[in-house]
Amino acid sequence: MERNNDTTNDEVRLIVENQTIICSRKQLILSSDYFQAMFNANMLESEANEIRLKDVSYESLYPLIRHLHGEQLIFSTDSMCEILSTACMFQFSDAVKTCVRYVSRNITPINCLKIKELSQSLHLVELFNIATKYSLHFFSDVRNSNAFREFTQEQLVNYLSQETLNIESENEVLSAVLHWVESTENVSENFSAEDILDVAKKCVQLKEVDITVVDNPIEDMGEEWKMRFREFTKMLNDASVKINNLPKERYKPQYIVAVAEAETDEEREEPNAIYRFMGKSLLLYDSNKLADQASKRYGSQSSLDNPDSIGFTFDKRIDLPFGEESRNCNGFSLCVLGDRDLYVSGGEVDFGRNKWQRSLWRYDLFNPAKWEEVAYIPSQRRHHGSCCISSDIYLVGGFGQYRQILHSVTKYNTETDEWNDCASLLHGDFSLSCIGHHGKIYACKDKIQCYSVGTDQWSYIELSDDVRKLGVFSWIPLAFEKLILFVGKWYKNTGHIVEYNIESGESESYMNGLLPIEPESVCRAQDSLIGLGQPSTQSYEKAFAQFNLKTGKQSQPIKYDKRLKLSGLLAVTMYL
């Protein structure tokens, strides 16, 4: 039986690694600039029904061709980069977008440097930026990857000298240099103490290094290298050696997120944007600027002399994903998963009209472009608590339909895309403040309830007699090292700070700490607590206040644009 000539002419056989892929010529022309040029140009392949392709694997091209014919593009973490390269090579524009989206969501400390290098070579700016941000934020894990050990000296210096490298101290950076030196790919017999110092001077703020506590792999490399390290240490400590060190300080791009609504609709100009509020938005305040401003206000009231003036301003605005209904949507909850993803869940539009917000939305903080709807919440829920543990997002208590106070707890697994019910609260409640820490959830209001992920059971936490004597009505939980910090909410214009040891179960006042406001919400940014609430003595409605967890110092309240109504603080890492 003869085939239709149009069908015969449309069929093309691609020969790749001695294997045949049958596809549509028309589909190739529509989907690929590469094949469009091939078939429309005066080339041997333009009329051929069989084309041999070189420098490409069958495994990477076959799924792309099947994708052109309507099949889903299926990846694995092992194949994704090769498929992406092939899609770019043959200019399958739609497939490239799909590949970039998949690869960007599957970046790890092990592969981020390779993805960064690949995306640069393929001129994929968005993916390059995401991989760069990831590599800087997760430095403590990235430094142990094979890709880090394979750096050239130029690549090493460029990476370690970035001001947004996420470190606790410069000791980590010098340790990374020494580990790089120790790796077999980079060590040579002629790599001297002067060479080590030369590299370190280019990427480490040596004046801040405590050489006695630096993790030093060279100590295990034999007597000759021990001698070189001792010589390096002597040179480092020698006052006569001039070190042209890096002029910049490291900068952690951490921001305070606040839910905001303008008092009135109006256009006005800020340093970074002209904006118009048509509903609730999220505003980002740079925690570093906030800390700098707070440090100038310890023990000072001078900055509060004119409460009517506009104070501290925001750095970025993120519109909520509810569109025109955002102004009237209330009771939604925010949480952050894995330092990268901001989630919004639940809420109701126009109370009493049964218009529930049932979507779970995700905002990628490493690729700040738009919200993505990732799941449908199985039941109505507003004014609930939410928090994250591992890859799970927990929705805790709140109001359900007909204003029913909920005992129920449900979780969403971001890897399997599945919802599962958890054990119910011992005491159902709404407007719960929640935190996930070390496999447990702390859900707080007037009672403190603790959920164990391992046992799927809730229990009550009883604070010490001294803490109970404070008479605090409600608590906000925050995680800090091996402690849970409970901050008193709505009590006598001061936010008492209490530490709870998760191992011993003991509780006591933390450094006699107080926030000089009546806190409505509190978050932890680096080594500080940031609170939002009513100051004890000022005429304006709300202000920020800071408590340094290392020094025990508290700041005077820091005012902001009083035309904004702020609520619900959350700390996030975001690379603007």
Coordinates of C-alpha atoms in Angstrom, one line a residue, residues 192-541:
S192 CA 55.0 27.5 48.1
A193 CA 53.9 29.3 51.2
E194 CA 54.2 32.6 49.2
D195 CA 51.8 31.1 46.6
I196 CA 49.3 30.2 49.3
L197 CA 49.5 33.7 50.7
D198 CA 49.1 35.2 47.2
V199 CA 45.9 33.3 46.6
A200 CA 44.5 34.0 50.0
K201 CA 45.2 37.8 49.7
K202 CA 43.0 37.9 46.6
C203 CA 39.9 36.3 48.2
V204 CA 40.1 36.3 52.0
Q205 CA 39.8 39.2 54.4
L206 CA 42.9 38.1 56.2
K207 CA 42.7 40.7 58.9
E208 CA 39.6 38.9 60.2
V209 CA 41.1 35.4 60.2
D210 CA 41.9 33.5 63.4
I211 CA 44.5 31.1 62.1
T212 CA 44.4 29.0 65.2
V213 CA 40.9 27.8 64.5
V214 CA 41.0 27.4 60.8
D215 CA 40.2 23.9 59.5
N216 CA 43.6 23.0 57.9
P217 CA 43.8 19.9 55.7
I218 CA 47.5 20.6 54.9
E219 CA 48.4 19.3 58.4
D220 CA 47.8 15.8 57.1
M221 CA 49.9 16.1 53.9
G222 CA 53.3 15.3 55.3
E223 CA 56.2 17.1 56.9
E224 CA 57.1 19.3 53.9
W225 CA 53.6 20.7 53.7
K226 CA 53.4 21.2 57.4
M227 CA 56.6 23.3 57.1
R228 CA 55.0 25.3 54.3
F229 CA 51.9 26.0 56.4
R230 CA 54.0 27.1 59.4
E231 CA 55.9 29.5 57.0
F232 CA 52.5 30.7 55.7
T233 CA 51.3 31.3 59.2
K234 CA 54.4 33.2 60.1
M235 CA 54.0 35.4 57.0
L236 CA 50.4 36.0 57.9
N237 CA 51.2 37.1 61.4
D238 CA 54.3 39.1 60.4
A239 CA 53.5 42.8 60.8
S240 CA 56.2 43.7 58.3
V241 CA 54.3 41.9 55.5
K242 CA 51.9 44.3 53.8
I243 CA 48.7 42.6 52.8
N244 CA 46.6 44.4 50.2
N245 CA 43.4 42.9 51.5
L246 CA 39.9 43.1 50.0
P247 CA 38.3 46.5 50.7
K248 CA 34.7 45.2 50.8
E249 CA 33.0 43.5 53.7
R250 CA 30.8 40.4 53.2
Y251 CA 27.2 41.1 52.8
K252 CA 24.3 38.7 53.6
P253 CA 21.4 39.5 51.3
Q254 CA 18.7 38.9 54.0
Y255 CA 15.4 40.8 54.0
I256 CA 12.5 41.2 56.3
V257 CA 9.2 40.5 54.5
A258 CA 6.1 42.3 55.7
V259 CA 2.5 42.1 54.4
A260 CA 1.5 45.6 53.5
E261 CA -1.5 47.6 52.5
A262 CA -1.6 51.3 51.8
E263 CA -4.0 53.5 53.8
T264 CA -5.2 55.0 50.5
D265 CA -4.7 54.3 46.8
E266 CA -2.1 56.9 45.6
E267 CA 1.0 57.1 43.4
R268 CA 4.1 58.1 45.1
E269 CA 7.8 57.8 44.5
E270 CA 10.3 55.9 46.5
P271 CA 14.1 55.5 46.0
N272 CA 13.7 52.3 43.9
A273 CA 10.2 52.4 42.5
I274 CA 7.1 54.3 41.7
Y275 CA 4.3 52.1 42.8
R276 CA 0.5 52.1 43.2
F277 CA -1.1 49.9 45.8
M278 CA -4.2 48.2 44.4
G279 CA -4.3 45.7 47.3
K280 CA -2.1 43.9 49.7
S281 CA 1.6 43.4 48.7
L282 CA 4.7 42.0 50.3
L283 CA 7.4 44.6 51.1
L284 CA 11.1 43.7 51.6
Y285 CA 13.2 45.6 54.1
D286 CA 17.0 45.0 54.0
S287 CA 17.9 43.6 57.4
N288 CA 21.4 44.9 57.1
K289 CA 20.2 48.5 56.7
L290 CA 17.7 47.9 59.5
A291 CA 20.6 46.7 61.7
D292 CA 22.7 49.7 60.8
Q293 CA 19.9 52.1 61.6
A294 CA 19.1 50.2 64.9
S295 CA 22.8 50.3 66.0
K296 CA 22.7 54.1 65.9
R297 CA 19.7 54.2 68.1
Y298 CA 20.7 52.1 71.1
G299 CA 19.9 54.3 74.1
S300 CA 18.7 57.2 71.9
Q301 CA 15.3 58.8 71.4
S302 CA 16.6 61.5 69.0
S303 CA 15.4 59.7 65.8
L304 CA 11.8 59.7 67.1
D305 CA 11.5 63.4 67.7
N306 CA 9.3 63.9 64.6
P307 CA 6.8 60.9 64.4
D308 CA 5.0 62.4 61.5
S309 CA 7.9 62.2 59.1
I310 CA 8.4 59.3 56.8
G311 CA 11.0 56.9 58.2
F312 CA 12.6 53.6 57.1
T313 CA 11.6 52.6 53.5
F314 CA 11.4 49.3 51.7
D315 CA 13.7 47.9 49.0
K316 CA 11.4 45.7 46.9
R317 CA 7.7 45.1 46.5
I318 CA 6.2 41.7 45.6
D319 CA 2.6 41.6 44.5
L320 CA 0.6 38.8 46.0
P321 CA -0.8 36.2 43.6
F322 CA -4.5 36.9 44.2
G323 CA -4.9 39.6 41.6
E324 CA -7.7 42.1 42.0
E325 CA -8.9 40.1 45.1
S326 CA -5.7 40.7 47.0
R327 CA -7.1 43.7 49.0
N328 CA -10.0 41.7 50.3
C329 CA -8.2 38.4 50.9
N330 CA -7.4 37.9 54.5
G331 CA -6.1 35.1 56.7
F332 CA -3.5 33.7 54.3
S333 CA -0.2 32.4 55.7
L334 CA 3.5 32.7 54.7
C335 CA 6.4 30.3 55.2
V336 CA 9.8 29.7 53.7
L337 CA 11.2 26.3 52.6
G338 CA 14.9 25.6 52.3
D339 CA 16.0 29.3 52.2
R340 CA 14.8 29.5 48.6
D341 CA 11.0 29.2 48.2
L342 CA 8.4 31.5 49.7
Y343 CA 4.9 29.9 50.0
V344 CA 1.5 31.5 50.5
S345 CA -1.4 29.3 51.5
G346 CA -5.1 29.7 52.3
G347 CA -7.2 32.7 53.1
E348 CA -10.7 33.9 52.3
V349 CA -11.9 36.8 50.1
D350 CA -14.8 38.8 51.6
F351 CA -15.5 37.0 54.8
G352 CA -18.8 35.1 54.8
R353 CA -19.2 34.9 51.1
N354 CA -17.6 31.4 50.7
K355 CA -14.8 32.7 48.4
W356 CA -11.9 30.7 49.6
Q357 CA -8.3 30.9 48.4
R358 CA -7.5 27.2 47.8
S359 CA -4.2 27.5 46.0
L360 CA -0.7 26.9 47.3
W361 CA 1.6 29.5 45.7
R362 CA 5.4 29.4 45.4
Y363 CA 7.8 32.4 44.8
D364 CA 11.4 31.5 43.9
L365 CA 13.6 33.8 45.9
F366 CA 16.6 32.9 43.7
N367 CA 14.6 33.8 40.6
P368 CA 12.3 36.6 41.6
A369 CA 10.0 36.8 38.6
K370 CA 6.5 35.6 39.4
W371 CA 4.3 33.3 41.5
E372 CA 3.7 29.7 40.5
E373 CA 0.6 27.8 41.5
V374 CA 1.9 24.4 42.7
A375 CA -1.0 22.7 44.5
Y376 CA -4.7 22.8 45.4
I377 CA -5.3 22.9 49.2
P378 CA -7.7 20.0 50.1
S379 CA -9.9 22.0 52.5
Q380 CA -10.9 25.6 53.3
R381 CA -8.5 27.2 55.7
R382 CA -7.7 30.7 56.9
H383 CA -5.9 32.4 59.8
H384 CA -3.9 29.2 60.2
G385 CA -0.3 28.7 61.0
S386 CA 2.2 27.3 58.5
C387 CA 5.8 26.1 58.7
C388 CA 8.3 23.8 56.9
I389 CA 10.3 20.8 57.9
S390 CA 12.5 19.1 55.3
S391 CA 10.5 19.0 52.1
D392 CA 7.1 19.2 53.8
I393 CA 4.8 22.3 54.3
Y394 CA 2.5 22.1 57.3
L395 CA -0.8 23.9 57.6
V396 CA -1.9 24.1 61.3
G397 CA -5.3 24.9 62.7
G398 CA -7.1 28.1 61.8
F399 CA -10.7 28.7 60.7
G400 CA -12.6 26.4 58.3
Q401 CA -15.9 26.8 56.6
Y402 CA -18.7 28.4 58.7
R403 CA -16.0 29.9 61.0
Q404 CA -15.3 26.5 62.5
I405 CA -12.1 26.5 64.6
L406 CA -9.9 23.7 63.2
H407 CA -8.0 21.1 65.1
S408 CA -6.7 19.6 61.9
V409 CA -3.2 19.6 60.5
T410 CA -2.3 18.7 56.9
K411 CA 1.1 18.6 55.1
Y412 CA 2.1 18.9 51.5
N413 CA 5.2 17.2 50.2
T414 CA 6.9 19.4 47.7
E415 CA 8.8 16.4 46.1
T416 CA 5.9 13.9 45.7
D417 CA 3.1 16.6 45.2
E418 CA 1.0 14.8 47.8
W419 CA -1.2 15.9 50.7
N420 CA -1.4 13.9 53.9
D421 CA -3.3 14.5 57.2
C422 CA -1.3 14.6 60.4
A423 CA -2.4 14.2 64.0
S424 CA -4.8 16.9 65.1
L425 CA -3.9 19.6 67.6
L426 CA -4.7 19.0 71.2
H427 CA -6.4 22.4 71.3
G428 CA -7.8 23.8 68.1
D429 CA -7.1 27.4 67.6
F430 CA -6.6 30.2 65.0
S431 CA -3.8 32.8 64.4
L432 CA -1.2 30.3 65.6
S433 CA 2.4 31.3 65.3
C434 CA 4.4 28.2 64.1
I435 CA 8.0 27.2 63.6
G436 CA 9.6 24.0 62.5
H437 CA 12.9 23.0 64.1
H438 CA 14.8 19.8 64.5
G439 CA 11.9 17.6 63.4
K440 CA 9.3 19.3 65.6
I441 CA 6.7 21.9 65.2
Y442 CA 6.0 24.5 67.9
A443 CA 2.5 26.0 67.5
C444 CA 1.9 28.9 69.9
K445 CA -0.8 31.2 71.2
D446 CA -1.8 31.2 74.8
K447 CA -0.8 27.5 74.9
I448 CA 2.4 26.0 73.4
Q449 CA 1.8 22.8 71.5
C450 CA 4.7 20.6 70.1
Y451 CA 4.3 18.1 67.3
S452 CA 6.9 15.4 66.7
V453 CA 7.3 14.4 63.0
G454 CA 8.8 11.1 64.0
T455 CA 5.9 10.0 66.2
D456 CA 3.0 12.0 64.7
Q457 CA 2.0 13.1 68.1
W458 CA 1.3 16.4 69.8
S459 CA 2.1 17.4 73.4
Y460 CA 2.0 20.5 75.5
I461 CA 5.1 22.4 76.6
E462 CA 5.0 23.9 80.1
L463 CA 7.4 26.8 80.8
S464 CA 9.1 27.3 84.1
D465 CA 7.3 29.0 87.1
D466 CA 9.5 32.1 86.7
V467 CA 8.4 32.5 83.1
R468 CA 4.8 31.9 83.9
K469 CA 4.9 34.7 86.5
L470 CA 5.5 37.1 83.6
G471 CA 1.8 36.7 82.8
V472 CA 2.4 36.7 79.1
F473 CA -0.9 36.1 77.2
S474 CA 0.5 34.8 73.9
W475 CA 3.9 33.6 72.5
I476 CA 5.7 33.7 69.2
P477 CA 8.3 30.9 68.6
L478 CA 11.6 31.3 66.8
A479 CA 14.5 29.0 66.2
F480 CA 18.0 29.9 67.3
E481 CA 20.8 27.3 67.3
K482 CA 19.7 24.6 69.7
L483 CA 17.1 26.8 71.3
I484 CA 13.5 27.8 70.7
L485 CA 13.0 31.4 71.6
F486 CA 9.5 32.4 72.8
V487 CA 8.7 36.1 72.4
G488 CA 5.8 37.5 74.4
K489 CA 3.0 38.9 72.3
W490 CA 0.7 41.8 73.2
Y491 CA 1.9 42.2 76.8
K492 CA 2.5 45.5 78.6
N493 CA 4.2 47.1 75.6
T494 CA 7.3 44.8 76.1
G495 CA 8.1 41.6 74.3
H496 CA 9.7 39.3 76.9
I497 CA 12.2 36.9 75.3
V498 CA 12.4 33.4 76.8
E499 CA 14.7 30.6 75.8
Y500 CA 13.6 27.0 75.7
N501 CA 16.3 24.2 75.6
I502 CA 14.9 21.5 73.2
E503 CA 17.2 18.9 74.8
S504 CA 16.6 19.5 78.5
G505 CA 13.1 21.1 78.3
E506 CA 14.2 23.9 80.6
S507 CA 13.1 27.5 80.1
E508 CA 14.3 30.9 81.4
S509 CA 14.6 34.5 80.4
Y510 CA 17.1 35.0 77.5
M511 CA 19.7 37.6 78.6
N512 CA 16.8 39.5 80.3
G513 CA 15.8 40.3 76.8
L514 CA 13.0 42.7 75.9
L515 CA 11.7 44.2 72.7
P516 CA 10.7 47.8 73.4
I517 CA 7.4 47.4 71.6
E518 CA 4.2 45.4 72.0
P519 CA 5.0 42.8 69.4
E520 CA 2.4 41.6 66.9
S521 CA 5.0 39.6 64.8
V522 CA 8.6 38.8 65.2
C523 CA 11.3 37.1 63.0
R524 CA 14.9 36.3 63.3
A525 CA 17.4 37.8 60.8
Q526 CA 20.9 36.5 61.3
D527 CA 21.8 37.2 64.9
S528 CA 18.9 39.6 65.7
L529 CA 15.2 39.5 66.5
I530 CA 13.2 42.0 64.5
G531 CA 9.8 42.8 65.9
L532 CA 6.9 44.8 64.6
G533 CA 4.4 46.4 67.0
Q534 CA 3.2 49.4 69.0
P535 CA 6.0 51.3 70.8
S536 CA 5.4 52.0 74.5
T537 CA 5.7 55.8 74.4
Q538 CA 5.2 57.0 70.9
S539 CA 2.2 58.5 69.2
Y540 CA 2.5 56.7 65.8
E541 CA 0.9 53.3 65.5

